[in-house]
């Protein structure tokens, strides 16, 4: 608020300054005052149409406020004022994409790339459209072309690593990740991606070695704790997993998925009642959590709690359907628990045929 008040005073002192009005308009948008912020930006552009930052802020402000008609008008005006700028076409493509005008969006993004090969916003737009169609190869091509023109941008390497893993191209993924880590040896994110890569490719021990150094350098990072827990669970080091997950629960108490993971570690350690407490909390946070409902039912079976297993089975049938393999497994185990072997055998036959 103090910043906005100061910019108001500057605008009063310099009433003819388009730049001062533009700064005030941007500040108002950042404060959440869309109506006055957009009005102030329009006034600034009326005084000086060449204010590039104000033009972009105006378009983005309309998009944020949900007025896509005005956003398109502002984006087209901006493009017409600066037709040689790739940024104007990339921004226009983004507005068309918001409006689901896909043909126009592609045309604008391609025009941006013709003006500036590798332009990141345009490449991202075309990659987004490709991914919506399930075309990972085209998305990789767009980002790879951008990386050729912006070799300093390691965000692109991380994106390309994720897309390579989506196609099981583990060699390419490892190359991108190694390059990102080598270029930024003290950065957290590339090493987190590399640790996740080791985990996904079946090397949790290597993942844990890398994460041990990250825990020293970033002791309070929740993503590091989560990956430490995952690696330890994969290695069946349930005590270490529990310790990491208890720290993580303290940091993100409203995350149902973390509580389910903690319950899994506790159950594996034989601390079943503590596990059930965590599952109850997870279900309170996310009533339709399939992993929580599944583990609740399995723990009830293990404790020979037929009533609890029946409740869990009802939930799973509602969430997954009556013929899902997880549902049939619990149903068969429940029939065994209730002393009905013929019913259990029939369910298990269905499971084998599923």
CSV table of C-alpha atoms in Angstrom, one decimal:
chain,number,residue,atom,x,y,z
A,1,UNK,CA,0.0,0.0,0.0
A,2,UNK,CA,2.9,2.4,0.8
A,3,UNK,CA,4.3,1.7,-2.7
A,4,UNK,CA,1.0,2.5,-4.4
A,5,UNK,CA,0.6,5.7,-2.3
A,6,UNK,CA,4.0,6.8,-3.3
A,7,UNK,CA,3.3,6.2,-7.0
A,8,UNK,CA,0.0,8.1,-6.7
A,9,UNK,CA,2.0,11.1,-5.4
A,10,UNK,CA,4.5,10.8,-8.2
A,11,UNK,CA,1.6,10.7,-10.7
A,12,UNK,CA,0.1,13.9,-9.2
A,13,UNK,CA,3.5,15.6,-9.3
A,14,UNK,CA,4.0,14.4,-12.9
A,15,UNK,CA,0.5,14.4,-14.4
A,16,UNK,CA,1.7,14.3,-18.0
A,17,UNK,CA,4.2,11.4,-17.4
A,18,UNK,CA,2.9,8.3,-19.2
A,19,UNK,CA,5.7,6.3,-17.5
A,20,UNK,CA,4.6,7.4,-14.0
A,21,UNK,CA,1.0,6.4,-14.8
A,22,UNK,CA,2.1,3.0,-16.2
A,23,UNK,CA,4.1,2.3,-13.0
A,24,UNK,CA,1.0,3.2,-10.9
A,25,UNK,CA,-1.2,1.0,-13.1
A,26,UNK,CA,1.1,-2.0,-12.8
A,27,UNK,CA,1.2,-1.5,-9.0
A,28,UNK,CA,-2.5,-1.3,-8.8
A,29,UNK,CA,-2.9,-4.6,-10.7
A,30,UNK,CA,-0.4,-6.2,-8.4
A,31,UNK,CA,-2.4,-5.0,-5.4
A,32,UNK,CA,-5.5,-6.6,-6.9
A,33,UNK,CA,-7.3,-3.4,-8.0
A,34,UNK,CA,-8.0,-4.5,-11.6
A,35,UNK,CA,-10.5,-1.8,-12.5
A,36,UNK,CA,-8.4,1.2,-11.5
A,37,UNK,CA,-5.2,-0.5,-12.6
A,38,UNK,CA,-6.4,-1.2,-16.1
A,39,UNK,CA,-7.9,2.3,-16.4
A,40,UNK,CA,-4.6,3.8,-15.4
A,41,UNK,CA,-2.7,1.7,-17.9
A,42,UNK,CA,-5.0,2.7,-20.7
A,43,UNK,CA,-4.5,6.3,-19.9
A,44,UNK,CA,-0.7,5.8,-19.9
A,45,UNK,CA,-0.9,4.2,-23.3
A,46,UNK,CA,-3.1,7.0,-24.7
A,47,UNK,CA,-0.3,9.4,-23.8
A,48,UNK,CA,2.5,7.2,-25.0
A,49,UNK,CA,1.6,4.1,-27.2
A,50,UNK,CA,5.2,3.0,-27.3
A,51,UNK,CA,5.3,1.9,-23.7
A,52,UNK,CA,6.0,-1.8,-24.3
A,53,UNK,CA,5.8,-2.9,-20.7
A,54,UNK,CA,2.5,-1.1,-20.2
A,55,UNK,CA,1.1,-2.8,-23.3
A,56,UNK,CA,2.0,-6.2,-22.0
A,57,UNK,CA,0.6,-5.4,-18.5
A,58,UNK,CA,-2.6,-4.2,-20.0
A,59,UNK,CA,-3.1,-7.5,-22.0
A,60,UNK,CA,-2.2,-9.6,-19.0
A,61,UNK,CA,-4.4,-7.6,-16.7
A,62,UNK,CA,-7.4,-8.2,-18.9
A,63,UNK,CA,-6.6,-11.9,-19.1
A,64,UNK,CA,-6.3,-12.1,-15.3
A,65,UNK,CA,-9.6,-10.3,-14.8
A,66,UNK,CA,-11.3,-12.8,-17.3
A,67,UNK,CA,-12.1,-10.2,-19.9
A,68,UNK,CA,-10.7,-12.0,-22.9
A,69,UNK,CA,-12.4,-9.8,-25.5
A,70,UNK,CA,-10.6,-6.7,-24.2
A,71,UNK,CA,-7.4,-8.8,-23.8
A,72,UNK,CA,-7.6,-9.7,-27.5
A,73,UNK,CA,-8.3,-6.1,-28.5
A,74,UNK,CA,-5.3,-4.9,-26.5
A,75,UNK,CA,-3.1,-7.6,-27.9
A,76,UNK,CA,-4.0,-6.8,-31.4
A,77,UNK,CA,-3.4,-3.1,-30.8
A,78,UNK,CA,0.0,-4.0,-29.4
A,79,UNK,CA,0.8,-6.2,-32.4
A,80,UNK,CA,-0.2,-3.4,-34.8
A,81,UNK,CA,2.0,-0.9,-32.9
A,82,UNK,CA,5.0,-3.1,-33.0
A,83,UNK,CA,4.7,-5.6,-35.8
A,84,UNK,CA,8.4,-6.4,-36.0
A,85,UNK,CA,8.5,-7.7,-32.4
A,86,UNK,CA,8.2,-11.5,-31.7
A,87,UNK,CA,7.0,-10.7,-28.2
A,88,UNK,CA,3.8,-9.1,-29.5
A,89,UNK,CA,2.9,-12.2,-31.6
A,90,UNK,CA,3.8,-14.5,-28.7
A,91,UNK,CA,1.5,-12.5,-26.4
A,92,UNK,CA,-1.3,-12.5,-29.0
A,93,UNK,CA,-0.9,-16.3,-29.4
A,94,UNK,CA,-1.3,-16.7,-25.6
A,95,UNK,CA,-4.5,-14.7,-25.7
A,96,UNK,CA,-5.9,-16.8,-28.6
A,97,UNK,CA,-4.9,-19.9,-26.6
A,98,UNK,CA,-6.9,-18.6,-23.6
A,99,UNK,CA,-9.8,-18.1,-25.9
A,100,UNK,CA,-9.4,-21.6,-27.3
A,101,UNK,CA,-8.9,-20.2,-30.8
A,102,UNK,CA,-6.3,-22.8,-31.6
A,103,UNK,CA,-5.7,-22.1,-35.3
A,104,UNK,CA,-5.1,-18.4,-34.6
A,105,UNK,CA,-2.9,-19.2,-31.6
A,106,UNK,CA,-0.7,-21.5,-33.7
A,107,UNK,CA,-0.4,-18.9,-36.4
A,108,UNK,CA,0.6,-16.2,-34.0
A,109,UNK,CA,3.2,-18.4,-32.3
A,110,UNK,CA,4.7,-19.4,-35.6
A,111,UNK,CA,4.9,-15.8,-36.7
A,112,UNK,CA,6.8,-15.0,-33.4
A,113,UNK,CA,9.2,-17.8,-34.2
A,114,UNK,CA,9.7,-16.6,-37.7
A,115,UNK,CA,10.7,-13.2,-36.3
A,116,UNK,CA,12.8,-14.7,-33.5
A,117,UNK,CA,13.7,-18.4,-33.8
A,118,UNK,CA,13.6,-20.1,-30.5
A,119,UNK,CA,11.4,-17.4,-28.8
A,120,UNK,CA,10.6,-19.1,-25.6
A,121,UNK,CA,7.0,-18.0,-25.0
A,122,UNK,CA,6.0,-18.9,-28.6
A,123,UNK,CA,7.8,-22.3,-28.3
A,124,UNK,CA,6.1,-23.0,-25.0
A,125,UNK,CA,2.7,-22.2,-26.5
A,126,UNK,CA,3.2,-24.6,-29.4
A,127,UNK,CA,4.6,-27.2,-27.1
A,128,UNK,CA,1.5,-26.8,-24.8
A,129,UNK,CA,-0.8,-27.4,-27.8
A,130,UNK,CA,1.2,-30.4,-28.8
A,131,UNK,CA,1.0,-31.9,-25.3
A,132,UNK,CA,-2.7,-31.3,-25.3
A,133,UNK,CA,-2.9,-33.6,-28.3
A,134,UNK,CA,-0.5,-36.1,-26.7
A,135,UNK,CA,2.3,-35.2,-29.1
A,136,UNK,CA,5.3,-35.3,-26.9
A,137,UNK,CA,7.8,-35.5,-29.8
A,138,UNK,CA,6.6,-32.2,-31.2
A,139,UNK,CA,6.8,-30.6,-27.7
A,140,UNK,CA,10.4,-31.8,-27.3
A,141,UNK,CA,11.3,-30.4,-30.7
A,142,UNK,CA,9.9,-27.0,-29.8
A,143,UNK,CA,11.8,-26.8,-26.5
A,144,UNK,CA,15.0,-28.3,-28.1
A,145,UNK,CA,14.9,-25.6,-30.8
A,146,UNK,CA,14.6,-23.0,-28.0
A,147,UNK,CA,17.5,-24.5,-26.2
A,148,UNK,CA,19.6,-24.2,-29.3
A,149,UNK,CA,19.0,-20.5,-29.3
A,150,UNK,CA,19.1,-20.0,-25.5
A,151,UNK,CA,21.7,-22.5,-24.3
A,152,UNK,CA,22.0,-20.6,-21.0
A,153,UNK,CA,18.4,-21.4,-20.0
A,154,UNK,CA,18.5,-24.5,-17.8
A,155,UNK,CA,14.7,-24.5,-17.3
A,156,UNK,CA,14.6,-25.8,-20.8
A,157,UNK,CA,16.9,-28.7,-19.9
A,158,UNK,CA,14.7,-29.7,-17.0
A,159,UNK,CA,11.6,-29.5,-19.2
A,160,UNK,CA,13.3,-31.6,-21.9
A,161,UNK,CA,14.4,-34.1,-19.3
A,162,UNK,CA,10.8,-34.5,-18.1
A,163,UNK,CA,9.5,-35.0,-21.6
A,164,UNK,CA,12.3,-37.4,-22.4
A,165,UNK,CA,11.3,-39.5,-19.4
A,166,UNK,CA,7.7,-39.4,-20.6
A,167,UNK,CA,8.9,-41.2,-23.7
A,168,UNK,CA,11.3,-43.5,-21.7
A,169,UNK,CA,14.2,-41.9,-23.4
A,170,UNK,CA,16.3,-42.2,-20.2
A,171,UNK,CA,19.7,-41.5,-22.0
A,172,UNK,CA,18.5,-38.1,-23.2
A,173,UNK,CA,17.0,-37.3,-19.9
A,174,UNK,CA,20.2,-38.1,-18.1
A,175,UNK,CA,22.2,-36.0,-20.5
A,176,UNK,CA,20.0,-32.9,-20.0
A,177,UNK,CA,20.1,-33.4,-16.2
A,178,UNK,CA,23.8,-33.8,-16.0
A,179,UNK,CA,24.3,-30.7,-18.1
A,180,UNK,CA,21.9,-28.7,-15.8
A,181,UNK,CA,23.7,-29.9,-12.7
A,182,UNK,CA,27.2,-29.2,-14.2
A,183,UNK,CA,26.1,-25.7,-15.1
A,184,UNK,CA,24.6,-24.9,-11.7
A,185,UNK,CA,26.4,-27.1,-9.1
A,186,UNK,CA,24.9,-25.2,-6.2
A,187,UNK,CA,21.3,-25.1,-7.5
A,188,UNK,CA,18.6,-27.2,-5.8
A,189,UNK,CA,16.2,-27.9,-8.7
A,190,UNK,CA,18.5,-29.7,-11.1
A,191,UNK,CA,19.7,-32.0,-8.4
A,192,UNK,CA,16.1,-32.7,-7.3
A,193,UNK,CA,15.3,-33.7,-10.8
A,194,UNK,CA,18.4,-35.9,-11.0
A,195,UNK,CA,17.4,-37.6,-7.7
A,196,UNK,CA,13.9,-38.2,-9.0
A,197,UNK,CA,15.5,-39.6,-12.2
A,198,UNK,CA,17.5,-42.1,-10.2
A,199,UNK,CA,14.4,-43.1,-8.3
A,200,UNK,CA,12.3,-43.6,-11.4
A,201,UNK,CA,15.0,-45.6,-13.2
A,202,UNK,CA,15.3,-48.1,-10.3
A,203,UNK,CA,18.3,-46.7,-8.5
A,204,UNK,CA,17.0,-45.4,-5.1
A,205,UNK,CA,20.4,-45.9,-3.5
A,206,UNK,CA,22.0,-43.4,-5.9
A,207,UNK,CA,19.1,-41.1,-5.4
A,208,UNK,CA,19.5,-41.3,-1.6
A,209,UNK,CA,23.3,-40.5,-1.9
A,210,UNK,CA,22.5,-37.4,-3.8
A,211,UNK,CA,19.7,-36.4,-1.5
A,212,UNK,CA,21.9,-36.8,1.6
A,213,UNK,CA,24.1,-33.9,0.3
A,214,UNK,CA,20.9,-31.9,-0.5
A,215,UNK,CA,19.6,-32.4,3.0
A,216,UNK,CA,22.8,-30.9,4.3
A,217,UNK,CA,22.6,-27.9,2.0
A,218,UNK,CA,18.8,-27.5,2.1
A,219,UNK,CA,17.7,-28.9,5.5
A,220,UNK,CA,14.3,-27.4,5.5
A,221,UNK,CA,13.2,-28.0,1.9
A,222,UNK,CA,10.0,-30.0,1.7
A,223,UNK,CA,10.7,-31.5,-1.8
A,224,UNK,CA,14.0,-32.9,-0.5
A,225,UNK,CA,12.3,-34.5,2.4
A,226,UNK,CA,9.6,-36.0,0.1
A,227,UNK,CA,12.2,-37.6,-2.2
A,228,UNK,CA,14.2,-38.8,0.8
A,229,UNK,CA,11.1,-40.6,2.0
A,230,UNK,CA,10.4,-42.1,-1.4
A,231,UNK,CA,13.9,-43.4,-1.7
A,232,UNK,CA,13.8,-45.0,1.7
A,233,UNK,CA,10.4,-46.6,1.1
A,234,UNK,CA,11.8,-48.1,-2.2
A,235,UNK,CA,14.8,-49.4,-0.2
A,236,UNK,CA,12.4,-50.7,2.5
A,237,UNK,CA,14.2,-48.5,5.1
A,238,UNK,CA,10.9,-47.8,6.8
A,239,UNK,CA,12.3,-46.2,9.9
A,240,UNK,CA,14.2,-43.6,7.9
A,241,UNK,CA,11.2,-43.1,5.7
A,242,UNK,CA,9.0,-42.5,8.8
A,243,UNK,CA,11.5,-39.9,10.2
A,244,UNK,CA,11.5,-38.0,6.9
A,245,UNK,CA,7.7,-38.1,6.5
A,246,UNK,CA,7.1,-37.0,10.1
A,247,UNK,CA,9.3,-33.9,9.4
A,248,UNK,CA,7.4,-33.4,6.2
A,249,UNK,CA,4.0,-33.7,7.9
A,250,UNK,CA,5.1,-31.0,10.3
A,251,UNK,CA,5.8,-28.7,7.3
A,252,UNK,CA,2.7,-29.6,5.2
A,253,UNK,CA,0.1,-30.8,7.7
A,254,UNK,CA,-2.8,-30.4,5.3
A,255,UNK,CA,-1.3,-32.6,2.6
A,256,UNK,CA,-3.3,-35.9,2.5
A,257,UNK,CA,-0.8,-37.6,0.2
A,258,UNK,CA,2.0,-37.1,2.7
A,259,UNK,CA,-0.1,-38.5,5.5
A,260,UNK,CA,-0.9,-41.6,3.4
A,261,UNK,CA,2.8,-42.2,2.8
A,262,UNK,CA,3.5,-41.8,6.5
A,263,UNK,CA,0.8,-44.3,7.3
A,264,UNK,CA,2.4,-46.7,4.8
A,265,UNK,CA,5.7,-46.4,6.6
A,266,UNK,CA,4.2,-46.8,10.0
A,267,UNK,CA,2.2,-49.9,8.9
A,268,UNK,CA,5.4,-51.4,7.5
A,269,UNK,CA,7.0,-50.9,10.9
A,270,UNK,CA,4.1,-52.6,12.6
A,271,UNK,CA,2.7,-49.4,14.1
A,272,UNK,CA,-0.7,-50.1,12.8
A,273,UNK,CA,-2.8,-47.9,15.1
A,274,UNK,CA,-0.6,-44.9,14.4
A,275,UNK,CA,-1.0,-45.6,10.7
A,276,UNK,CA,-4.8,-45.7,11.1
A,277,UNK,CA,-4.7,-42.3,12.8
A,278,UNK,CA,-2.8,-40.8,9.9
A,279,UNK,CA,-5.2,-42.3,7.4
A,280,UNK,CA,-8.2,-40.9,9.3
A,281,UNK,CA,-6.5,-37.5,9.1
A,282,UNK,CA,-5.8,-38.0,5.4
A,283,UNK,CA,-9.4,-38.9,4.7
A,284,UNK,CA,-10.6,-35.9,6.6
A,285,UNK,CA,-8.5,-33.7,4.3
A,286,UNK,CA,-9.3,-35.6,1.1
A,287,UNK,CA,-12.4,-37.9,1.6
A,288,UNK,CA,-12.1,-39.5,-1.8
A,289,UNK,CA,-8.4,-40.4,-1.6
A,290,UNK,CA,-8.1,-43.8,-3.2
A,291,UNK,CA,-4.7,-44.6,-1.7
A,292,UNK,CA,-6.0,-43.7,1.8
A,293,UNK,CA,-9.2,-45.8,1.4
A,294,UNK,CA,-7.2,-48.7,0.0
A,295,UNK,CA,-4.7,-48.7,2.8
A,296,UNK,CA,-7.5,-48.4,5.4
A,297,UNK,CA,-9.2,-51.4,4.0
A,298,UNK,CA,-5.9,-53.4,3.9
A,299,UNK,CA,-5.1,-52.5,7.5
A,300,UNK,CA,-8.6,-53.5,8.6
A,301,UNK,CA,-8.1,-56.9,7.0
A,302,UNK,CA,-4.7,-57.3,8.7
A,303,UNK,CA,-6.3,-56.4,12.1
A,304,UNK,CA,-9.2,-58.8,11.4
A,305,UNK,CA,-11.5,-55.9,11.7
A,306,UNK,CA,-14.3,-57.1,9.4
A,307,UNK,CA,-16.6,-54.1,10.0
A,308,UNK,CA,-13.7,-51.7,9.1
A,309,UNK,CA,-12.9,-53.7,6.1
A,310,UNK,CA,-16.5,-53.6,4.9
A,311,UNK,CA,-16.5,-49.8,5.3
A,312,UNK,CA,-13.3,-49.6,3.3
A,313,UNK,CA,-14.6,-52.0,0.6
A,314,UNK,CA,-17.8,-49.8,0.2
A,315,UNK,CA,-15.6,-46.7,-0.2
A,316,UNK,CA,-13.4,-48.5,-2.8
A,317,UNK,CA,-16.3,-49.7,-4.8
A,318,UNK,CA,-17.7,-46.2,-4.9
A,319,UNK,CA,-14.3,-44.7,-5.9
A,320,UNK,CA,-13.0,-47.4,-8.3
A,321,UNK,CA,-16.0,-49.5,-9.3
A,322,UNK,CA,-16.9,-53.1,-8.3
A,323,UNK,CA,-14.6,-54.9,-10.8
A,324,UNK,CA,-11.4,-53.0,-10.1
A,325,UNK,CA,-8.6,-55.4,-9.1
A,326,UNK,CA,-7.9,-53.6,-5.8
A,327,UNK,CA,-11.6,-53.9,-5.0
A,328,UNK,CA,-11.8,-57.6,-5.8
A,329,UNK,CA,-8.6,-58.3,-3.8
A,330,UNK,CA,-10.1,-56.7,-0.7
A,331,UNK,CA,-13.5,-58.4,-1.3
A,332,UNK,CA,-11.9,-61.8,-1.5
A,333,UNK,CA,-9.8,-61.2,1.6
A,334,UNK,CA,-12.8,-60.0,3.5
A,335,UNK,CA,-14.7,-63.1,2.5
A,336,UNK,CA,-11.9,-65.2,3.9
A,337,UNK,CA,-11.9,-63.2,7.1
A,338,UNK,CA,-15.6,-63.8,7.4
A,339,UNK,CA,-15.1,-67.6,7.0
A,340,UNK,CA,-16.7,-67.8,3.6
A,341,UNK,CA,-14.0,-69.7,1.5
A,342,UNK,CA,-16.4,-70.4,-1.5
A,343,UNK,CA,-17.2,-66.7,-1.9
A,344,UNK,CA,-13.5,-65.8,-1.5
A,345,UNK,CA,-12.6,-68.3,-4.2
A,346,UNK,CA,-15.2,-67.0,-6.6
A,347,UNK,CA,-13.9,-63.4,-6.1
A,348,UNK,CA,-10.3,-64.5,-6.6
A,349,UNK,CA,-11.3,-66.3,-9.9
A,350,UNK,CA,-12.8,-62.9,-11.0
A,351,UNK,CA,-9.6,-61.2,-10.0
A,352,UNK,CA,-7.5,-63.6,-12.1
A,353,UNK,CA,-9.7,-63.1,-15.1
A,354,UNK,CA,-9.6,-59.3,-14.8
